[in-house]
Every structure is written in structure tokens, then in C-alpha cells.
PDB file of C-alpha atoms in Angstrom:
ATOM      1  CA  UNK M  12      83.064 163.958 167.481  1.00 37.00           C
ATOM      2  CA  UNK M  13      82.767 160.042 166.264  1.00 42.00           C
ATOM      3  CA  UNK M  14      81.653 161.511 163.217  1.00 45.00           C
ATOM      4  CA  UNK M  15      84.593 163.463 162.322  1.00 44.00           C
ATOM      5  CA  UNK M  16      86.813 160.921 164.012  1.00 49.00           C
ATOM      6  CA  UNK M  17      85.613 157.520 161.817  1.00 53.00           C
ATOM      7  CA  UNK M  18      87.906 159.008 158.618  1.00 60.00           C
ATOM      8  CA  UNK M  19      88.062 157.434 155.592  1.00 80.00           C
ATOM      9  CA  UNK M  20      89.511 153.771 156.674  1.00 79.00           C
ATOM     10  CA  UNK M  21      88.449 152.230 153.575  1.00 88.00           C
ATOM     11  CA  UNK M  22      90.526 154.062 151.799  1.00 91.00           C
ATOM     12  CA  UNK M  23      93.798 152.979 153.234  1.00 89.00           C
ATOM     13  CA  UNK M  24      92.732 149.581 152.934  1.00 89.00           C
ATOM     14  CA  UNK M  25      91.492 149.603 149.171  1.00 91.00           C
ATOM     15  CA  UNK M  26      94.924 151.872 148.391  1.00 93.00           C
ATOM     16  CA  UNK M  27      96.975 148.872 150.337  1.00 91.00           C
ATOM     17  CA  UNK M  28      95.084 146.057 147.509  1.00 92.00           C
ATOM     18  CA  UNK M  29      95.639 148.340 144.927  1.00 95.00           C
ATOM     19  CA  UNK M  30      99.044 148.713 145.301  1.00 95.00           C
ATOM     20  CA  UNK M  31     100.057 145.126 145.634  1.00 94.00           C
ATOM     21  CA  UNK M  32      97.975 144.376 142.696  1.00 95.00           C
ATOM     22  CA  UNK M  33      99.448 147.164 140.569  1.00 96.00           C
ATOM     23  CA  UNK M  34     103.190 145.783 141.698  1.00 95.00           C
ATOM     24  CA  UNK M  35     102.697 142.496 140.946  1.00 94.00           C
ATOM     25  CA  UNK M  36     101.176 143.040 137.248  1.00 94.00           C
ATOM     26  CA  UNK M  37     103.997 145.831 137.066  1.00 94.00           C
ATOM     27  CA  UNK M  38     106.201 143.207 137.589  1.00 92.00           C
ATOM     28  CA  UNK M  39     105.195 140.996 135.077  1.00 92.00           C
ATOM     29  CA  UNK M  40     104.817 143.943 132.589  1.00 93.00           C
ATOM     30  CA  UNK M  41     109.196 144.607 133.584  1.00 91.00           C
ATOM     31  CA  UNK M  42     109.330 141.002 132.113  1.00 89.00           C
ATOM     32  CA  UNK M  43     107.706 141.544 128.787  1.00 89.00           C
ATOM     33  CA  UNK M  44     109.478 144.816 128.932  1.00 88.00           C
ATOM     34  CA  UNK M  45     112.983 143.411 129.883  1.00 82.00           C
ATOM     35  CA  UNK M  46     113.438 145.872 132.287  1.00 80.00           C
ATOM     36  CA  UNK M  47     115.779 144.040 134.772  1.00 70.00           C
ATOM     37  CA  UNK M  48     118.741 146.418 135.593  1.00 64.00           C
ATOM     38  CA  UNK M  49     120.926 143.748 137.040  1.00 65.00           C
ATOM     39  CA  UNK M  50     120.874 141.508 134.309  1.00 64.00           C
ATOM     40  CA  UNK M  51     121.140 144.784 131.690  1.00 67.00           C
ATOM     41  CA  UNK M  52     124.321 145.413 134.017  1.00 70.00           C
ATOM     42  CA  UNK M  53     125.557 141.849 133.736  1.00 70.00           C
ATOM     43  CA  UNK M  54     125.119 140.787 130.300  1.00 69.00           C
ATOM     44  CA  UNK M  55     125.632 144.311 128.487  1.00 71.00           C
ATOM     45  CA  UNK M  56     128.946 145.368 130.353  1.00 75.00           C
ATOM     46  CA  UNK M  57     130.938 142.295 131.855  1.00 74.00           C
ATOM     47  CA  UNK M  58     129.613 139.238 129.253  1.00 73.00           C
ATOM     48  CA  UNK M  59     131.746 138.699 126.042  1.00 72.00           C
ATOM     49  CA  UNK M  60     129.227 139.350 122.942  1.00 75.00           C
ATOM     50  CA  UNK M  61     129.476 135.761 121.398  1.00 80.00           C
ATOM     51  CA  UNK M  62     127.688 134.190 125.013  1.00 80.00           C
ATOM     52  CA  UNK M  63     125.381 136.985 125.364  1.00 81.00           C
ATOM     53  CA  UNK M  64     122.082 134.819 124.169  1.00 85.00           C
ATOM     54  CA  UNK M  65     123.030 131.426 126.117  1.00 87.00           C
ATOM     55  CA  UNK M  66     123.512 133.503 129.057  1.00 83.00           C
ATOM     56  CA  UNK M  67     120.256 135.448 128.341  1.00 85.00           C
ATOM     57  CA  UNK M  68     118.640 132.240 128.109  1.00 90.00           C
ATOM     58  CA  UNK M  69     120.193 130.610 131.344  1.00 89.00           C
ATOM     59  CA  UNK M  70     118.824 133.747 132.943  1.00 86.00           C
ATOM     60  CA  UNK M  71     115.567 133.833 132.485  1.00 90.00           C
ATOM     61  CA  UNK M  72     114.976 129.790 132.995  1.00 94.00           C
ATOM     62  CA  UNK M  73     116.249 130.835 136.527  1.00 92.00           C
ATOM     63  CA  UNK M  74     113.682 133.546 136.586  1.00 92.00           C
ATOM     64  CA  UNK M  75     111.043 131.005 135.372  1.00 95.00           C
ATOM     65  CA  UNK M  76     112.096 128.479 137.833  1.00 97.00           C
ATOM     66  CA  UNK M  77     111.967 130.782 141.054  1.00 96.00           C
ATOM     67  CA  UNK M  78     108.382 132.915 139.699  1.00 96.00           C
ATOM     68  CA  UNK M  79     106.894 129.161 139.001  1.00 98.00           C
ATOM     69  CA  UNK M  80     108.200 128.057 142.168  1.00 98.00           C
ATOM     70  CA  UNK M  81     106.272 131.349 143.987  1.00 97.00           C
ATOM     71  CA  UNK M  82     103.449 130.903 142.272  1.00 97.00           C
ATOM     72  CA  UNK M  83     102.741 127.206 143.871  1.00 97.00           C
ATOM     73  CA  UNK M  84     103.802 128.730 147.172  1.00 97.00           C
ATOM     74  CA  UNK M  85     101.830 131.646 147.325  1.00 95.00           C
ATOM     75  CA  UNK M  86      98.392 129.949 145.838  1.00 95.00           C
ATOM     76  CA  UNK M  87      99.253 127.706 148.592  1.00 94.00           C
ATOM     77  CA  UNK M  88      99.393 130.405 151.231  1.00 91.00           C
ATOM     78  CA  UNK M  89      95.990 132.178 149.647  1.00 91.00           C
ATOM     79  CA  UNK M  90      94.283 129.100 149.456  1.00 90.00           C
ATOM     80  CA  UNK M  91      94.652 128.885 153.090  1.00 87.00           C
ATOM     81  CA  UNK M  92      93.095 132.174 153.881  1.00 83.00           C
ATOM     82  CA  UNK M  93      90.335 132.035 151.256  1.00 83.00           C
ATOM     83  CA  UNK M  94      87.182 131.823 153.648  1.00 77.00           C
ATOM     84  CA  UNK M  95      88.839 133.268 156.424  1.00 80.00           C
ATOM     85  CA  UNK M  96      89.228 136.740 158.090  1.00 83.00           C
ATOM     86  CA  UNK M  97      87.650 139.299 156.109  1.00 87.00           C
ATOM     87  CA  UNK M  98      89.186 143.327 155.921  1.00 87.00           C
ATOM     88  CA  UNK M  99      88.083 145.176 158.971  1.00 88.00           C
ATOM     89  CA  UNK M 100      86.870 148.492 156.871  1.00 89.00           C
ATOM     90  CA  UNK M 101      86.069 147.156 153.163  1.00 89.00           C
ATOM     91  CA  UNK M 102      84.888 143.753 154.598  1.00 89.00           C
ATOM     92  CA  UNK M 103      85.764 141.860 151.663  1.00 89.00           C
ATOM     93  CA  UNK M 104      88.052 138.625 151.737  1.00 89.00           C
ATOM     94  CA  UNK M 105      91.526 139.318 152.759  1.00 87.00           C
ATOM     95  CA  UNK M 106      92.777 137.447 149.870  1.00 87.00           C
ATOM     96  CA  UNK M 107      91.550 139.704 147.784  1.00 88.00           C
ATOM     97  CA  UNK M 108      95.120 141.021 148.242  1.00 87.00           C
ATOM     98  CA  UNK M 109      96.939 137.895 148.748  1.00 90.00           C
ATOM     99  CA  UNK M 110      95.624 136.224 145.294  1.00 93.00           C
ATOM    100  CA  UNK M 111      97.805 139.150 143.457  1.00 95.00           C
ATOM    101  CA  UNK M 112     100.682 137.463 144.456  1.00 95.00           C
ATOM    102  CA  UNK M 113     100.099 133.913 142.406  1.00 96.00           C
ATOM    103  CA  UNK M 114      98.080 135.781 139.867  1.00 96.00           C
ATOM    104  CA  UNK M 115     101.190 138.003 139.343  1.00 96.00           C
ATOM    105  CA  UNK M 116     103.935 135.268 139.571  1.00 96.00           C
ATOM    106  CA  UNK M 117     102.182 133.635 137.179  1.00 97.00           C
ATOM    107  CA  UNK M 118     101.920 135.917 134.891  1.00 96.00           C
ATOM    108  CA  UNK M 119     105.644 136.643 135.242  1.00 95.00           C
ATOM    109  CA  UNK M 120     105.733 133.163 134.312  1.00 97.00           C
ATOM    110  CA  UNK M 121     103.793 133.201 130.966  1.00 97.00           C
ATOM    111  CA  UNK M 122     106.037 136.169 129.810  1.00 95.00           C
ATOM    112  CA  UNK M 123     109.357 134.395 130.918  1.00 95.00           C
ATOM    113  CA  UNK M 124     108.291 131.235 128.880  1.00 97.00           C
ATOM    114  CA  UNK M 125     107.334 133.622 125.921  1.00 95.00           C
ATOM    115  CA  UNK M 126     111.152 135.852 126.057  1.00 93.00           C
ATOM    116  CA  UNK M 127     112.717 132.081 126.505  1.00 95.00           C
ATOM    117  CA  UNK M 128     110.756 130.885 123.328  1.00 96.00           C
ATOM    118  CA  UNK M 129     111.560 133.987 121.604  1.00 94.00           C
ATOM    119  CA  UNK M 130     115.710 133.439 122.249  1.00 93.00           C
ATOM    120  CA  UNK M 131     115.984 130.422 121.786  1.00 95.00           C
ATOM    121  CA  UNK M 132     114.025 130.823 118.079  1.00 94.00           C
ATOM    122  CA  UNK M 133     116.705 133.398 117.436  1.00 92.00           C
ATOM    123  CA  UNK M 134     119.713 131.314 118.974  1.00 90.00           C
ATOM    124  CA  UNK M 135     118.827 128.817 116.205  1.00 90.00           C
ATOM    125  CA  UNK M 136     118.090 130.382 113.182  1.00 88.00           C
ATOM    126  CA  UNK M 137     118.954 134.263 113.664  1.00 79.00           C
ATOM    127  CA  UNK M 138     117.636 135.367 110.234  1.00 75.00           C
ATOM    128  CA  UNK M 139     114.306 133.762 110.919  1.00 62.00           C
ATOM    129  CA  UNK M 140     113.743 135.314 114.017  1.00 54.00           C
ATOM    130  CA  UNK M 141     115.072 138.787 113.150  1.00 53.00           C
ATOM    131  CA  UNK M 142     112.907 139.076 110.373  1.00 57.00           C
ATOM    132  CA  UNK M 143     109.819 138.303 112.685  1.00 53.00           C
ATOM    133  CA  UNK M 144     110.513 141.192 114.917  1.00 52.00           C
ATOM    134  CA  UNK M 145     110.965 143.568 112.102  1.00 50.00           C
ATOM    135  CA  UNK M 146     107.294 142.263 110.845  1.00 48.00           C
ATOM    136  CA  UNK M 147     106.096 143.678 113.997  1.00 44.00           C
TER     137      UNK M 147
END
């Protein structure tokens, strides 16, 4: 009976870390991407063309700004567990989970940096930059 009652519990538990890993670098793969349906909505339907890129731009510095700002909180938060409790069926650190968080928002924040980089190159000299990403 304990035998067939004991299950699988690790599994739940490694599917829970795998998950929030696989959302957070999902996340940061929508940045590179530009796969942000509210700011498609925005910018492609209500903006005027001619402030499309300033507005683009303005965007993702807020997006920079609030992922940089996570990324100090949550490290903060993880650091605080590191050493701590451990999972009660993998028995492995529970920040093993809890690091995808500033690992992820950090990443977010490399890629935001990079798309900012990228507009503002073609904000100031357009012919530059589009022949660049038809090199690619």
C-alpha cells in the first residue's frame, strides 16, 4: 500500500522548475522576437507613422527600466533563500527555481538594450541600418 501510494512526487516538483525556467527564458526570447501584443496594438493601429520609432524607443527603455529594476529585486529575494530550505521530493535548493527569475529578467534586459541599440541606429541614419538587416 505505501508503495503504490509514494507516486511520483518528484515529478511535480521538477515539472514546477521547469516551467518557471522555460517562462522566464520564453520571455526573454518574446523580446528578441518582439512579440508584445499590446505594444503591436498600440503603435501599429492608434500611433501616427512619422512617431512610430521614438515611441518604439520610449517603450522599450520602460521595459528596460522595470526588467532591470526586477532583476535587482528578485536576486535580492534568491539571495536570501540560497542556503535555505531545500525541495521536499528532489531535495535540491529551492532556488533552484527562484534564480530563473533574475536570470530571466536579465536576460530580458540584454535583449531590450540590444532592440534599443538597434532603433536608435536606424532613427539616425535609416539607410545604414536598413542595409544591415538586409545583410542578415
Amino acid at each position: 500500500m505505501s508503495v503504490s501510494c509514494s507516486g511520483q512526487g518528484w515529478t511535480e516538483e521538477a515539472s514546477r522548475f521547469i516551467t518557471i525556467w522555460a517562462t522566464y527564458i520564453g520571455a526573454s526570447y518574446g523580446v528578441r522576437m518582439g512579440s508584445h501584443i499590446w505594444v503591436d496594438v498600440f503603435v501599429d493601429y492608434i500611433l501616427p507613422g512619422r512617431f512610430r520609432p521614438q515611441v518604439l524607443i520610449l517603450t522599450n527603455v520602460c521595459c528596460l527600466a522595470f526588467t532591470a529594476w526586477m532583476t535587482v529585486l528578485a536576486w535580492q529575494y534568491t539571495a536570501r533563500l540560497m542556503g535555505g530550505a531545500t525541495s521536499p521530493a528532489m531535495y535540491i535548493p529551492m532556488c533552484t527555481g527562484y534564480i530563473a527569475i533574475p536570470v530571466g529578467c536579465f536576460m530580458m534586459s540584454v535583449r531590450y538594450i540590444l532592440s534599443i541599440a538597434g532603433q536608435v541606429q536606424a532613427l539616425i541614419n535609416p539607410v545604414s541600418a536598413g542595409e544591415s538587416a538586409s545583410a542578415r
